[in-house]
PDB file of C-alpha atoms in Angstrom:
ATOM      1  CA  MET P 884      77.722  94.478  71.466  1.00 39.00           C
ATOM      2  CA  ARG P 885      77.265  92.726  74.784  1.00 45.00           C
ATOM      3  CA  TRP P 886      73.480  92.589  74.619  1.00 43.00           C
ATOM      4  CA  HIS P 887      70.705  92.633  71.995  1.00 50.00           C
ATOM      5  CA  VAL P 888      68.623  95.431  73.520  1.00 59.00           C
ATOM      6  CA  LYS P 889      70.465  98.729  74.071  1.00 88.00           C
ATOM      7  CA  SER P 890      70.586  99.304  77.789  1.00 93.00           C
ATOM      8  CA  ILE P 891      72.995  99.766  80.682  1.00 96.00           C
ATOM      9  CA  ILE P 892      74.970  97.179  82.608  1.00 96.00           C
ATOM     10  CA  PHE P 893      75.344  98.176  86.251  1.00 97.00           C
ATOM     11  CA  ARG P 894      77.027  96.065  88.937  1.00 96.00           C
ATOM     12  CA  GLY P 895      76.997  93.194  86.427  1.00 95.00           C
ATOM     13  CA  HIS P 896      73.215  93.365  85.935  1.00 95.00           C
ATOM     14  CA  ASP P 897      72.107  93.558  82.297  1.00 94.00           C
ATOM     15  CA  PHE P 898      69.143  95.960  82.273  1.00 93.00           C
ATOM     16  CA  GLY P 899      68.442  95.002  78.639  1.00 91.00           C
ATOM     17  CA  GLU P 900      66.358  92.094  79.910  1.00 85.00           C
ATOM     18  CA  ILE P 901      63.856  94.599  81.293  1.00 87.00           C
ATOM     19  CA  CYS P 902      64.312  98.043  79.779  1.00 88.00           C
ATOM     20  CA  THR P 903      66.044 100.040  77.097  1.00 91.00           C
ATOM     21  CA  ALA P 904      68.223 102.986  78.082  1.00 94.00           C
ATOM     22  CA  LYS P 905      69.512 106.240  76.655  1.00 94.00           C
ATOM     23  CA  THR P 906      72.192 108.524  78.064  1.00 94.00           C
ATOM     24  CA  VAL P 907      70.672 112.004  78.312  1.00 92.00           C
ATOM     25  CA  LEU P 908      73.618 113.676  80.119  1.00 82.00           C
ATOM     26  CA  PRO P 909      77.036 112.271  79.201  1.00 82.00           C
ATOM     27  CA  PRO P 910      79.939 112.718  81.646  1.00 81.00           C
ATOM     28  CA  SER P 911      81.517 116.161  81.729  1.00 82.00           C
ATOM     29  CA  ILE P 912      84.954 116.443  83.346  1.00 81.00           C
ATOM     30  CA  CYS P 913      85.606 119.310  85.772  1.00 81.00           C
ATOM     31  CA  SER P 914      88.634 119.997  87.958  1.00 82.00           C
ATOM     32  CA  ILE P 915      89.255 121.945  91.127  1.00 81.00           C
ATOM     33  CA  PRO P 916      92.369 124.120  90.791  1.00 82.00           C
ATOM     34  CA  LYS P 917      95.196 123.831  93.309  1.00 86.00           C
ATOM     35  CA  THR P 918      97.060 127.122  93.746  1.00 85.00           C
ATOM     36  CA  ARG P 919      99.948 128.525  95.762  1.00 87.00           C
ATOM     37  CA  THR P 920     100.626 132.074  96.910  1.00 86.00           C
ATOM     38  CA  ILE P 921     104.068 133.404  95.994  1.00 86.00           C
ATOM     39  CA  PRO P 922     105.389 136.613  97.557  1.00 86.00           C
ATOM     40  CA  GLY P 923     105.597 139.412  95.007  1.00 81.00           C
ATOM     41  CA  ARG P 924     103.433 137.603  92.451  1.00 80.00           C
ATOM     42  CA  PRO P 925     100.011 139.095  91.693  1.00 83.00           C
ATOM     43  CA  GLY P 926      97.241 136.597  92.258  1.00 81.00           C
ATOM     44  CA  ALA P 927      98.080 132.944  92.802  1.00 84.00           C
ATOM     45  CA  LEU P 928     100.211 130.393  90.966  1.00 83.00           C
ATOM     46  CA  LEU P 929      98.229 127.537  89.457  1.00 83.00           C
ATOM     47  CA  VAL P 930     100.002 124.360  90.568  1.00 82.00           C
ATOM     48  CA  SER P 931      97.677 121.615  89.364  1.00 81.00           C
ATOM     49  CA  GLY P 932      94.061 120.511  89.107  1.00 79.00           C
ATOM     50  CA  GLN P 933      92.168 117.619  90.628  1.00 83.00           C
ATOM     51  CA  MET P 934      89.402 115.934  88.651  1.00 84.00           C
ATOM     52  CA  GLN P 935      86.069 115.912  90.421  1.00 89.00           C
ATOM     53  CA  PRO P 936      83.285 113.292  90.348  1.00 91.00           C
ATOM     54  CA  THR P 937      80.971 113.692  87.399  1.00 92.00           C
ATOM     55  CA  GLU P 938      77.288 112.953  86.816  1.00 93.00           C
ATOM     56  CA  ILE P 939      75.723 110.769  84.139  1.00 95.00           C
ATOM     57  CA  LYS P 940      71.967 110.871  83.615  1.00 95.00           C
ATOM     58  CA  VAL P 941      70.328 107.838  82.028  1.00 95.00           C
ATOM     59  CA  ARG P 942      66.739 107.451  80.865  1.00 93.00           C
ATOM     60  CA  LEU P 943      65.370 103.951  81.540  1.00 92.00           C
ATOM     61  CA  MET P 944      62.344 102.823  79.542  1.00 89.00           C
ATOM     62  CA  LEU P 945      60.489  99.575  80.138  1.00 85.00           C
ATOM     63  CA  ARG P 946      60.546  97.384  77.055  1.00 79.00           C
ATOM     64  CA  SER P 947      57.285  97.668  75.150  1.00 66.00           C
ATOM     65  CA  ASP P 948      57.621  94.098  73.836  1.00 66.00           C
ATOM     66  CA  ARG P 949      57.285  92.669  77.364  1.00 66.00           C
ATOM     67  CA  ARG P 950      53.701  92.255  78.515  1.00 71.00           C
ATOM     68  CA  MET P 951      53.497  92.187  82.310  1.00 71.00           C
ATOM     69  CA  ASP P 952      50.569  92.086  84.683  1.00 75.00           C
ATOM     70  CA  ALA P 953      50.412  94.273  87.816  1.00 76.00           C
ATOM     71  CA  ALA P 954      52.176  91.705  90.012  1.00 82.00           C
ATOM     72  CA  GLU P 955      55.064  91.256  87.573  1.00 80.00           C
ATOM     73  CA  LEU P 956      55.416  95.029  87.133  1.00 78.00           C
ATOM     74  CA  SER P 957      55.654  95.391  90.910  1.00 80.00           C
ATOM     75  CA  ARG P 958      58.335  92.684  91.116  1.00 85.00           C
ATOM     76  CA  THR P 959      60.219  94.392  88.299  1.00 83.00           C
ATOM     77  CA  ARG P 960      60.197  97.730  90.116  1.00 81.00           C
ATOM     78  CA  HIS P 961      61.570  96.151  93.297  1.00 86.00           C
ATOM     79  CA  MET P 962      64.232  94.224  91.382  1.00 89.00           C
ATOM     80  CA  LEU P 963      65.425  97.362  89.563  1.00 88.00           C
ATOM     81  CA  ALA P 964      65.557  99.207  92.894  1.00 88.00           C
ATOM     82  CA  ALA P 965      67.763  96.452  94.334  1.00 92.00           C
ATOM     83  CA  TRP P 966      70.064  96.564  91.295  1.00 94.00           C
ATOM     84  CA  LEU P 967      70.491 100.346  91.587  1.00 93.00           C
ATOM     85  CA  VAL P 968      70.886 100.827  95.344  1.00 92.00           C
ATOM     86  CA  GLU P 969      74.583  99.904  95.735  1.00 93.00           C
ATOM     87  CA  ALA P 970      77.776 101.227  94.145  1.00 95.00           C
ATOM     88  CA  GLY P 971      79.471  99.513  91.222  1.00 96.00           C
ATOM     89  CA  SER P 972      80.694  99.788  87.643  1.00 97.00           C
ATOM     90  CA  LEU P 973      78.542 101.168  84.818  1.00 97.00           C
ATOM     91  CA  VAL P 974      78.465 100.478  81.082  1.00 97.00           C
ATOM     92  CA  LEU P 975      76.444 102.865  78.908  1.00 96.00           C
ATOM     93  CA  PRO P 976      74.488 101.695  75.836  1.00 94.00           C
ATOM     94  CA  GLU P 977      76.303 104.171  73.568  1.00 94.00           C
ATOM     95  CA  GLU P 978      79.759 102.983  74.735  1.00 93.00           C
ATOM     96  CA  PRO P 979      79.512  99.206  75.205  1.00 93.00           C
ATOM     97  CA  ASP P 980      83.303  98.728  75.342  1.00 94.00           C
ATOM     98  CA  LEU P 981      83.963 101.300  78.077  1.00 96.00           C
ATOM     99  CA  THR P 982      83.379 100.931  81.820  1.00 97.00           C
ATOM    100  CA  TYR P 983      82.928 103.656  84.421  1.00 96.00           C
ATOM    101  CA  ARG P 984      84.031 102.607  87.912  1.00 95.00           C
ATOM    102  CA  ASP P 985      82.970 103.714  91.392  1.00 96.00           C
ATOM    103  CA  CYS P 986      79.458 104.742  90.338  1.00 97.00           C
ATOM    104  CA  ILE P 987      76.486 105.221  92.643  1.00 96.00           C
ATOM    105  CA  VAL P 988      72.923 106.422  92.069  1.00 95.00           C
ATOM    106  CA  THR P 989      72.523 109.804  93.763  1.00 94.00           C
ATOM    107  CA  GLU P 990      69.209 110.845  92.247  1.00 90.00           C
ATOM    108  CA  GLY P 991      66.296 108.874  90.882  1.00 81.00           C
ATOM    109  CA  VAL P 992      63.146 110.219  89.334  1.00 74.00           C
ATOM    110  CA  ALA P 993      59.994 108.197  89.950  1.00 75.00           C
ATOM    111  CA  TRP P 994      58.651 106.093  87.129  1.00 76.00           C
ATOM    112  CA  ASP P 995      56.245 108.037  84.894  1.00 71.00           C
ATOM    113  CA  GLU P 996      54.006 105.008  85.267  1.00 63.00           C
ATOM    114  CA  LEU P 997      54.851 101.418  85.921  1.00 56.00           C
ATOM    115  CA  MET P 998      53.167 100.127  82.794  1.00 57.00           C
ATOM    116  CA  GLU P 999      54.574  98.839  79.509  1.00 60.00           C
ATOM    117  CA  ASP P1000      55.575 102.383  78.497  1.00 68.00           C
ATOM    118  CA  GLY P1001      56.898 103.438  81.927  1.00 80.00           C
ATOM    119  CA  ALA P1002      60.136 105.411  82.105  1.00 87.00           C
ATOM    120  CA  CYS P1003      62.359 107.175  84.643  1.00 88.00           C
ATOM    121  CA  THR P1004      65.611 109.138  84.738  1.00 92.00           C
ATOM    122  CA  VAL P1005      68.450 108.005  86.997  1.00 94.00           C
ATOM    123  CA  THR P1006      71.525 110.062  87.922  1.00 95.00           C
ATOM    124  CA  PHE P1007      74.809 108.219  88.483  1.00 96.00           C
ATOM    125  CA  THR P1008      77.629 110.028  90.278  1.00 96.00           C
ATOM    126  CA  VAL P1009      80.918 108.688  88.933  1.00 95.00           C
ATOM    127  CA  HIS P1010      83.768 109.069  91.421  1.00 94.00           C
ATOM    128  CA  ASP P1011      86.391 107.875  88.932  1.00 92.00           C
ATOM    129  CA  PRO P1012      85.480 109.992  85.884  1.00 91.00           C
ATOM    130  CA  VAL P1013      87.913 108.240  83.505  1.00 94.00           C
ATOM    131  CA  ALA P1014      86.384 105.389  81.473  1.00 96.00           C
ATOM    132  CA  TYR P1015      88.255 102.072  81.206  1.00 97.00           C
ATOM    133  CA  GLY P1016      88.523 100.001  78.049  1.00 97.00           C
ATOM    134  CA  PRO P1017      88.887  96.195  77.977  1.00 95.00           C
ATOM    135  CA  LEU P1018      92.024  94.678  79.494  1.00 96.00           C
ATOM    136  CA  ARG P1019      94.832  94.468  76.917  1.00 96.00           C
ATOM    137  CA  SER P1020      97.757  92.079  77.188  1.00 97.00           C
ATOM    138  CA  VAL P1021     100.782  92.628  74.935  1.00 96.00           C
ATOM    139  CA  ARG P1022     103.831  90.384  74.621  1.00 95.00           C
ATOM    140  CA  ASP P1023     105.885  92.439  72.179  1.00 95.00           C
ATOM    141  CA  LEU P1024     108.437  94.898  73.494  1.00 96.00           C
ATOM    142  CA  SER P1025     107.063  97.649  71.247  1.00 96.00           C
ATOM    143  CA  PHE P1026     103.344  98.462  71.296  1.00 97.00           C
ATOM    144  CA  THR P1027     100.763 101.218  71.002  1.00 97.00           C
ATOM    145  CA  VAL P1028      98.563 102.479  73.821  1.00 97.00           C
ATOM    146  CA  GLY P1029      95.206 103.912  72.757  1.00 96.00           C
ATOM    147  CA  GLY P1030      92.759 106.054  74.693  1.00 96.00           C
ATOM    148  CA  THR P1031      93.024 109.707  75.708  1.00 96.00           C
ATOM    149  CA  TRP P1032      94.369 109.414  79.272  1.00 95.00           C
ATOM    150  CA  PRO P1033      97.492 107.792  80.801  1.00 96.00           C
ATOM    151  CA  THR P1034      97.273 104.254  82.145  1.00 97.00           C
ATOM    152  CA  SER P1035      99.351 102.164  84.562  1.00 96.00           C
ATOM    153  CA  PRO P1036     100.434  98.695  83.411  1.00 96.00           C
ATOM    154  CA  VAL P1037     101.119  95.405  85.158  1.00 97.00           C
ATOM    155  CA  VAL P1038     104.397  94.045  83.776  1.00 96.00           C
ATOM    156  CA  THR P1039     105.262  90.365  84.268  1.00 96.00           C
ATOM    157  CA  VAL P1040     108.740  89.057  83.452  1.00 95.00           C
ATOM    158  CA  GLU P1041     110.653  85.790  83.801  1.00 94.00           C
ATOM    159  CA  ALA P1042     114.070  86.352  85.331  1.00 91.00           C
ATOM    160  CA  VAL P1043     117.336  84.519  84.817  1.00 91.00           C
ATOM    161  CA  ALA P1044     119.951  83.922  87.511  1.00 89.00           C
ATOM    162  CA  SER P1045     121.471  87.338  88.065  1.00 86.00           C
ATOM    163  CA  LYS P1046     122.559  89.693  90.834  1.00 86.00           C
ATOM    164  CA  THR P1047     120.436  92.466  89.325  1.00 85.00           C
ATOM    165  CA  PHE P1048     118.009  92.992  86.496  1.00 88.00           C
ATOM    166  CA  SER P1049     115.995  95.932  85.209  1.00 90.00           C
ATOM    167  CA  ILE P1050     113.119  96.999  82.982  1.00 92.00           C
ATOM    168  CA  SER P1051     112.908 100.425  81.374  1.00 93.00           C
ATOM    169  CA  LEU P1052     110.053 102.130  79.539  1.00 94.00           C
ATOM    170  CA  ASP P1053     111.027 104.310  76.574  1.00 93.00           C
ATOM    171  CA  GLY P1054     114.551 104.547  77.998  1.00 86.00           C
ATOM    172  CA  ASP P1055     113.318 106.662  80.896  1.00 83.00           C
ATOM    173  CA  ALA P1056     111.288 105.123  83.740  1.00 77.00           C
ATOM    174  CA  ILE P1057     113.215 102.213  85.213  1.00 89.00           C
ATOM    175  CA  LEU P1058     112.360  99.290  87.520  1.00 89.00           C
ATOM    176  CA  THR P1059     115.476  97.700  89.030  1.00 89.00           C
ATOM    177  CA  PHE P1060     115.864  94.617  91.215  1.00 85.00           C
ATOM    178  CA  LEU P1061     118.995  94.533  93.382  1.00 84.00           C
ATOM    179  CA  ASP P1062     118.654  91.117  95.023  1.00 83.00           C
ATOM    180  CA  PRO P1063     119.757  87.977  93.137  1.00 83.00           C
ATOM    181  CA  THR P1064     117.145  86.087  91.141  1.00 85.00           C
ATOM    182  CA  ARG P1065     117.002  82.484  89.993  1.00 89.00           C
ATOM    183  CA  ASN P1066     116.249  81.066  86.578  1.00 92.00           C
ATOM    184  CA  GLY P1067     112.497  80.970  86.072  1.00 91.00           C
ATOM    185  CA  ASP P1068     111.530  83.452  88.811  1.00 92.00           C
ATOM    186  CA  ILE P1069     108.268  85.171  87.818  1.00 95.00           C
ATOM    187  CA  VAL P1070     108.366  88.832  88.829  1.00 94.00           C
ATOM    188  CA  VAL P1071     105.271  91.035  88.610  1.00 95.00           C
ATOM    189  CA  PHE P1072     105.516  94.827  88.734  1.00 95.00           C
ATOM    190  CA  ASP P1073     102.031  96.216  89.412  1.00 96.00           C
ATOM    191  CA  SER P1074     102.041  99.941  88.644  1.00 94.00           C
ATOM    192  CA  VAL P1075      98.355 100.190  89.611  1.00 93.00           C
ATOM    193  CA  THR P1076      98.944  99.233  93.255  1.00 93.00           C
ATOM    194  CA  GLY P1077     102.647 100.057  93.445  1.00 92.00           C
ATOM    195  CA  ARG P1078     103.566  96.494  94.468  1.00 93.00           C
ATOM    196  CA  VAL P1079     106.029  93.902  93.219  1.00 93.00           C
ATOM    197  CA  THR P1080     105.918  90.145  93.760  1.00 93.00           C
ATOM    198  CA  VAL P1081     108.298  87.290  93.071  1.00 93.00           C
ATOM    199  CA  ASN P1082     106.607  83.927  92.495  1.00 94.00           C
ATOM    200  CA  GLY P1083     103.534  85.355  94.207  1.00 92.00           C
ATOM    201  CA  GLU P1084     105.363  86.644  97.305  1.00 92.00           C
ATOM    202  CA  VAL P1085     105.508  90.389  98.074  1.00 92.00           C
ATOM    203  CA  ALA P1086     108.998  91.701  97.322  1.00 90.00           C
ATOM    204  CA  ASP P1087     108.726  95.494  97.496  1.00 90.00           C
ATOM    205  CA  ALA P1088     111.908  95.755  99.583  1.00 89.00           C
ATOM    206  CA  ARG P1089     113.979  94.186  96.793  1.00 88.00           C
ATOM    207  CA  MET P1090     113.460  97.140  94.461  1.00 88.00           C
ATOM    208  CA  SER P1091     116.066  99.882  94.202  1.00 88.00           C
ATOM    209  CA  LEU P1092     115.269 103.289  95.668  1.00 86.00           C
ATOM    210  CA  THR P1093     115.614 104.865  92.210  1.00 87.00           C
ATOM    211  CA  SER P1094     112.900 102.655  90.695  1.00 90.00           C
ATOM    212  CA  SER P1095     109.672 104.266  89.514  1.00 89.00           C
ATOM    213  CA  PHE P1096     106.502 102.470  88.469  1.00 91.00           C
ATOM    214  CA  PHE P1097     105.342 102.996  84.908  1.00 92.00           C
ATOM    215  CA  ARG P1098     102.657 105.390  83.700  1.00 94.00           C
ATOM    216  CA  MET P1099     101.986 105.210  79.966  1.00 96.00           C
ATOM    217  CA  SER P1100     100.443 108.025  77.932  1.00 96.00           C
ATOM    218  CA  PRO P1101      98.520 107.231  74.714  1.00 97.00           C
ATOM    219  CA  GLY P1102     100.964 106.589  71.881  1.00 97.00           C
ATOM    220  CA  GLU P1103     103.947 104.413  70.976  1.00 97.00           C
ATOM    221  CA  HIS P1104     106.004 102.731  73.719  1.00 97.00           C
ATOM    222  CA  ALA P1105     108.952 100.362  73.998  1.00 96.00           C
ATOM    223  CA  LEU P1106     110.235  98.212  76.863  1.00 95.00           C
ATOM    224  CA  SER P1107     113.913  97.371  77.338  1.00 94.00           C
ATOM    225  CA  LEU P1108     114.844  94.341  79.470  1.00 93.00           C
ATOM    226  CA  ARG P1109     118.044  93.246  81.168  1.00 90.00           C
ATOM    227  CA  ALA P1110     118.485  89.698  82.563  1.00 91.00           C
ATOM    228  CA  CYS P1111     114.799  88.835  82.086  1.00 92.00           C
ATOM    229  CA  SER P1112     112.221  88.170  79.375  1.00 94.00           C
ATOM    230  CA  LEU P1113     108.744  89.624  78.956  1.00 95.00           C
ATOM    231  CA  VAL P1114     105.786  87.428  79.851  1.00 96.00           C
ATOM    232  CA  SER P1115     103.118  90.108  79.435  1.00 97.00           C
ATOM    233  CA  CYS P1116     102.342  93.795  79.813  1.00 97.00           C
ATOM    234  CA  GLU P1117      98.690  94.289  80.769  1.00 97.00           C
ATOM    235  CA  PHE P1118      96.733  97.532  80.944  1.00 97.00           C
ATOM    236  CA  HIS P1119      93.350  99.165  80.426  1.00 97.00           C
ATOM    237  CA  GLU P1120      93.240 101.977  77.873  1.00 97.00           C
ATOM    238  CA  ARG P1121      91.545 104.939  79.503  1.00 96.00           C
ATOM    239  CA  TRP P1122      89.254 107.593  78.039  1.00 95.00           C
ATOM    240  CA  LEU P1123      88.063 111.018  79.126  1.00 90.00           C
TER     241      LEU P1123
END
């Protein structure tokens, strides 16, 4: 647990210092279908679906063990308003190891009363509806990815002097460098942003046209390396 009192963490602010919290409407994933009309086919062909933002409703309850006079209660209300007004990441009390990104308060119900037993319900709209686990860093070529949704890793390798080197995932997706490398070059393949760097310098143009950045589904995976050694493979396990 990250805090002693069960509450939310939003934009880095630990609400447990002031109030307890309970999720009253957990996230529910919905998608908008993408279709295509095909001549001679009745109806439409379902091509894919796009996940939509979801809502999370949280009940905030002022801690009954904190005795505050009217002035302190007023300051508390204004401070909570400031914490909630901007967008940021959200951690729910029931899932302290998962983080929801790109969250913003889109509906707030007024406090029942701003006394020791005051409470209100806040609605967060989550524009990235997939929850992120803690950052994992593996250094073995074979590893397991948890979660329930694919994730994109950042793979860092140390190259040796070679005209070309490559990294493959499960013998399928391949990242290939065509330009010569030197002993000790640190090459980072960032599948999240689709960028590659060599010793900190952008080197996208040095990748082969057949290269494809990695996307890992939950389960067992294995990396294969040629003319380089693995420094780390970092990723967030993701959960629907």
